[in-house]
Amino acid sequence: MSLESCYAAMGGDLEGVRGRLLTDERIRKFAAIFLEDKSFENLGASLEEGNLAEAFRAAHTMKGISRDLGFTPLFEASSALSDALRLDDAGVPADMSAVPELLRVTEEAYQRTVAAVSAL
């Protein structure tokens, strides 16, 4: 699969990432490394354990990685999830009631991104 087809399949921003990483070879390299990242798995495990600080960290990490790689739908979903999980000074998340739906949307974007990148 070409990079153009991969990014089209996930709804990503190939031109934006080309501006940051400069070569298609580097984009392919870092996209392959993304497949090894455990942030999504850590997010799920942390939520199951009730460890909201770690869940926030995982969502925030996924947000940064997906932003840098131009994985736009995953960036947008993980950004919203990260915002909902952000803890205030008392350790209370910003919007825990939104987390189940945001997690569902994030998982869909993650699975679509993984499928596209795996086909490269």
Backbone as JSON, one array per atom type, in Angstrom:
{
  "sequence": "MSLESCYAAMGGDLEGVRGRLLTDERIRKFAAIFLEDKSFENLGASLEEGNLAEAFRAAHTMKGISRDLGFTPLFEASSALSDALRLDDAGVPADMSAVPELLRVTEEAYQRTVAAVSAL",
  "N": [[0.85, -1.17, 0.0], [0.51, 2.23, -0.74], [1.84, 5.24, 0.77], [0.09, 7.36, 0.38], [-2.37, 6.04, -0.02], [-2.59, 4.73, 2.43], [-2.78, 6.86, 4.31], [-5.09, 8.04, 3.33], [-6.93, 6.03, 3.87], [-7.1, 6.09, 6.63], [-7.81, 8.66, 7.08], [-5.86, 10.55, 7.48], [-3.25, 13.12, 7.7], [-1.16, 13.38, 5.44], [0.43, 15.22, 3.99], [1.0, 17.14, 5.93], [2.56, 15.65, 7.76], [4.64, 15.01, 6.08], [5.82, 17.48, 5.89], [6.95, 17.65, 8.4], [8.52, 15.3, 8.82], [9.87, 14.97, 6.46], [10.82, 12.94, 4.58], [9.46, 10.17, 2.75], [10.43, 7.71, 3.47], [11.22, 8.05, 6.15], [8.72, 8.55, 7.27], [7.43, 6.09, 6.88], [9.11, 4.53, 8.49], [8.65, 5.58, 11.12], [5.91, 5.21, 11.29], [5.79, 2.43, 11.33], [7.02, 1.98, 13.78], [5.05, 3.02, 15.41], [3.2, 0.95, 15.48], [4.23, -0.69, 17.39], [3.88, 0.64, 19.73], [2.53, 0.85, 23.0], [0.55, 2.38, 24.11], [-2.29, 2.43, 23.71], [-3.08, -0.06, 24.71], [-2.18, 0.24, 27.34], [-3.85, 2.29, 28.14], [-6.42, 1.08, 28.21], [-5.96, -0.94, 30.16], [-5.27, 0.62, 32.37], [-7.62, 2.08, 32.81], [-9.34, -0.05, 33.47], [-8.17, -0.81, 35.87], [-8.71, 1.37, 37.34], [-6.89, 3.38, 37.51], [-6.58, 6.44, 37.03], [-4.72, 8.45, 36.58], [-2.66, 7.16, 35.15], [-4.16, 6.33, 32.98], [-4.81, 8.8, 31.84], [-2.2, 9.59, 31.15], [-1.54, 7.67, 29.21], [-3.49, 8.2, 27.22], [-2.74, 10.8, 26.61], [-0.16, 10.42, 25.64], [-0.73, 8.9, 23.35], [-2.13, 10.82, 21.95], [-0.09, 12.71, 21.39], [1.73, 11.2, 19.81], [0.09, 10.48, 17.65], [-0.55, 12.99, 16.68], [1.98, 13.91, 15.82], [2.5, 12.08, 13.78], [0.55, 12.58, 11.95], [-1.88, 11.27, 12.09], [-4.77, 11.99, 11.96], [-7.66, 11.46, 12.72], [-7.26, 9.74, 14.94], [-5.67, 11.36, 16.53], [-7.5, 13.47, 17.08], [-9.53, 12.08, 18.48], [-8.13, 10.89, 20.66], [-7.18, 13.18, 21.83], [-9.52, 14.46, 22.75], [-10.32, 12.5, 24.58], [-8.14, 12.52, 26.32], [-8.41, 15.11, 27.36], [-10.83, 14.79, 28.76], [-10.02, 13.0, 30.7], [-8.17, 14.41, 32.12], [-6.81, 15.26, 35.19], [-7.83, 17.23, 37.97], [-6.51, 19.36, 40.6], [-7.38, 18.01, 42.83], [-7.44, 15.44, 42.01], [-9.55, 14.65, 40.47], [-11.17, 13.64, 37.52], [-11.73, 15.6, 34.54], [-14.1, 15.13, 33.03], [-15.55, 12.51, 33.56], [-17.88, 11.2, 32.86], [-18.03, 11.36, 30.14], [-16.1, 9.67, 29.23], [-16.59, 6.82, 28.52], [-17.86, 6.94, 25.91], [-15.98, 8.5, 24.5], [-13.81, 6.81, 24.67], [-14.71, 4.68, 23.11], [-14.86, 5.92, 20.57], [-12.18, 6.59, 20.27], [-11.03, 4.04, 20.23], [-12.11, 3.03, 17.83], [-10.9, 4.78, 15.97], [-8.25, 4.16, 16.48], [-8.11, 1.41, 15.75], [-8.71, 1.63, 13.01], [-6.52, 3.14, 12.19], [-4.36, 1.42, 12.84], [-4.96, -0.72, 11.13], [-4.63, 0.51, 8.61], [-1.91, 1.35, 8.7], [-0.67, -1.09, 9.08], [-0.99, -2.23, 6.62], [0.86, -1.03, 5.05]],
  "CA": [[0.0, 0.0, 0.0], [1.27, 3.48, -0.78], [1.57, 6.17, 1.88], [-1.11, 8.11, 0.04], [-3.52, 5.17, 0.26], [-2.62, 4.5, 3.88], [-3.29, 8.06, 4.98], [-6.48, 8.22, 2.89], [-7.73, 5.02, 4.56], [-7.3, 6.48, 8.03], [-8.21, 10.07, 7.15], [-4.72, 11.27, 8.05], [-2.69, 14.31, 7.06], [0.14, 13.0, 4.9], [1.23, 16.4, 3.63], [1.49, 17.74, 7.17], [3.66, 14.85, 8.3], [5.77, 15.17, 5.16], [6.47, 18.73, 6.28], [7.71, 17.44, 9.64], [9.49, 14.21, 8.73], [10.61, 15.3, 5.24], [10.93, 11.88, 3.56], [8.51, 9.06, 2.89], [11.13, 6.64, 4.19], [11.11, 8.33, 7.6], [7.32, 8.39, 7.66], [7.22, 4.64, 6.97], [9.85, 4.04, 9.65], [7.97, 5.96, 12.36], [4.6, 4.56, 11.28], [6.03, 1.06, 11.77], [7.28, 2.04, 15.22], [3.76, 3.25, 16.04], [2.54, -0.34, 15.68], [4.81, -1.3, 18.59], [3.53, 1.47, 20.89], [1.57, 0.18, 23.9], [-0.3, 3.39, 24.77], [-3.7, 2.05, 23.69], [-3.25, -1.16, 25.66], [-2.02, 0.81, 28.67], [-5.06, 3.06, 28.42], [-7.47, 0.14, 28.61], [-5.59, -1.58, 31.43], [-5.32, 1.64, 33.44], [-9.03, 2.34, 33.09], [-9.86, -1.21, 34.19], [-7.61, -0.79, 37.22], [-9.12, 2.6, 38.01], [-5.73, 4.26, 37.63], [-6.9, 7.52, 36.1], [-3.5, 9.19, 36.22], [-2.0, 6.41, 34.09], [-5.05, 6.37, 31.81], [-4.58, 10.1, 31.23], [-0.87, 9.6, 30.54], [-1.61, 6.85, 27.99], [-4.26, 8.95, 26.22], [-1.94, 11.96, 26.23], [0.93, 9.91, 24.8], [-1.32, 8.56, 22.06], [-2.45, 12.11, 21.32], [1.15, 13.29, 20.86], [2.25, 10.35, 18.74], [-0.79, 10.57, 16.48], [-0.38, 14.34, 16.11], [3.27, 13.98, 15.12], [2.48, 11.23, 12.59], [-0.52, 12.99, 11.06], [-3.01, 10.35, 12.19], [-5.74, 12.99, 12.39], [-8.8, 10.98, 13.52], [-6.77, 9.23, 16.23], [-5.28, 12.54, 17.3], [-8.69, 14.17, 17.58], [-10.22, 11.24, 19.47], [-7.32, 10.75, 21.87], [-7.11, 14.51, 22.44], [-10.77, 14.64, 23.51], [-10.26, 11.57, 25.71], [-7.14, 13.05, 27.24], [-9.03, 16.26, 28.04], [-11.83, 14.29, 29.71], [-9.33, 12.3, 31.79], [-7.23, 15.31, 32.81], [-7.15, 15.36, 36.6], [-7.62, 18.52, 38.61], [-5.62, 19.29, 41.76], [-7.94, 17.05, 43.79], [-7.4, 14.11, 41.41], [-10.85, 14.36, 39.85], [-11.1, 13.87, 36.07], [-12.52, 16.72, 34.03], [-15.44, 14.71, 32.58], [-15.54, 11.05, 33.55], [-19.1, 10.69, 32.22], [-17.79, 11.33, 28.69], [-15.03, 8.72, 28.92], [-16.96, 5.62, 27.76], [-18.08, 7.25, 24.5], [-14.72, 8.93, 23.93], [-12.98, 5.61, 24.55], [-15.23, 3.96, 21.95], [-14.43, 6.65, 19.37], [-10.72, 6.44, 20.2], [-10.74, 2.67, 19.81], [-12.42, 2.94, 16.4], [-9.84, 5.48, 15.24], [-7.02, 3.38, 16.68], [-8.2, 0.21, 14.93], [-8.63, 2.06, 11.61], [-5.13, 3.56, 11.97], [-3.54, 0.22, 12.85], [-5.23, -1.46, 9.88], [-4.02, 1.23, 7.49], [-0.46, 1.31, 8.82], [-0.26, -2.5, 8.9], [-1.04, -2.54, 5.2], [1.98, -0.38, 4.34]],
  "C": [[0.89, 1.24, 0.0], [0.97, 4.31, 0.46], [0.3, 6.95, 1.63], [-2.37, 7.31, 0.36], [-3.69, 4.91, 1.75], [-3.25, 5.68, 4.59], [-4.74, 8.35, 4.56], [-7.39, 7.26, 3.65], [-8.03, 5.41, 6.0], [-7.8, 7.91, 8.17], [-7.11, 10.95, 7.71], [-4.25, 12.43, 7.19], [-1.27, 14.01, 6.59], [0.99, 14.21, 4.59], [1.78, 17.09, 4.87], [2.66, 16.97, 7.76], [4.87, 14.88, 7.37], [6.53, 16.45, 5.48], [7.32, 18.58, 7.53], [8.82, 16.41, 9.47], [10.31, 14.21, 7.43], [10.71, 14.2, 4.19], [9.89, 10.79, 3.83], [9.14, 7.89, 3.64], [11.03, 6.84, 5.7], [9.68, 8.16, 8.09], [7.02, 6.9, 7.82], [7.9, 4.07, 8.23], [9.09, 4.34, 10.94], [6.55, 5.4, 12.43], [4.73, 3.11, 11.75], [6.3, 1.01, 13.27], [5.98, 2.27, 15.99], [3.06, 1.93, 16.35], [3.05, -1.06, 16.92], [4.44, -0.54, 19.87], [2.42, 0.81, 21.7], [0.61, 1.16, 24.57], [-1.77, 2.97, 24.8], [-3.97, 0.93, 24.68], [-3.14, -0.66, 27.09], [-3.24, 1.62, 29.08], [-6.16, 2.14, 28.94], [-7.19, -0.49, 29.96], [-5.7, -0.6, 32.59], [-6.75, 1.98, 33.8], [-9.66, 1.18, 33.86], [-9.4, -1.24, 35.64], [-8.08, 0.43, 38.02], [-7.99, 3.58, 38.23], [-5.88, 5.38, 36.61], [-5.69, 8.34, 35.69], [-2.76, 8.49, 35.08], [-2.84, 6.38, 32.82], [-4.87, 7.7, 31.08], [-3.24, 10.12, 30.5], [-0.87, 8.81, 29.22], [-2.36, 7.59, 26.88], [-3.45, 10.14, 25.71], [-0.77, 11.55, 25.34], [0.41, 9.58, 23.41], [-1.65, 9.82, 21.28], [-1.19, 12.7, 20.66], [1.72, 12.52, 19.69], [1.41, 10.53, 17.48], [-0.74, 11.96, 15.85], [0.88, 14.41, 15.27], [3.27, 13.18, 13.82], [1.34, 11.56, 11.63], [-1.7, 12.04, 11.03], [-4.2, 11.13, 12.76], [-6.92, 12.45, 13.19], [-8.38, 10.44, 14.89], [-6.32, 10.38, 17.11], [-6.5, 13.23, 17.9], [-9.4, 13.38, 18.68], [-9.42, 11.15, 20.77], [-7.14, 12.09, 22.58], [-8.35, 14.77, 23.29], [-10.78, 13.73, 24.74], [-9.27, 12.05, 26.76], [-7.7, 14.23, 28.03], [-10.04, 15.8, 29.09], [-11.18, 13.62, 30.92], [-8.39, 13.19, 32.59], [-7.7, 15.52, 34.25], [-6.92, 16.77, 37.12], [-6.73, 18.31, 39.83], [-6.1, 18.29, 42.81], [-7.94, 15.63, 43.23], [-8.7, 13.68, 40.76], [-10.74, 14.62, 38.35], [-12.07, 14.95, 35.62], [-13.94, 16.3, 33.66], [-15.5, 13.19, 32.45], [-16.77, 10.48, 32.85], [-18.93, 10.58, 30.7], [-16.81, 10.23, 28.28], [-15.5, 7.49, 28.15], [-17.17, 5.89, 26.26], [-16.78, 7.69, 23.82], [-13.76, 7.76, 23.75], [-13.42, 4.8, 23.33], [-14.75, 4.61, 20.65], [-12.91, 6.52, 19.18], [-10.35, 5.05, 19.72], [-11.02, 2.48, 18.32], [-11.32, 3.6, 15.56], [-8.53, 4.71, 15.33], [-7.02, 2.16, 15.76], [-8.08, 0.54, 13.43], [-7.18, 2.46, 11.25], [-4.21, 2.35, 11.91], [-3.72, -0.58, 11.56], [-4.55, -0.8, 8.69], [-2.5, 1.12, 7.53], [0.07, -0.12, 8.62], [-0.21, -2.89, 7.44], [0.09, -1.89, 4.4], [3.02, -1.4, 3.89]]
}
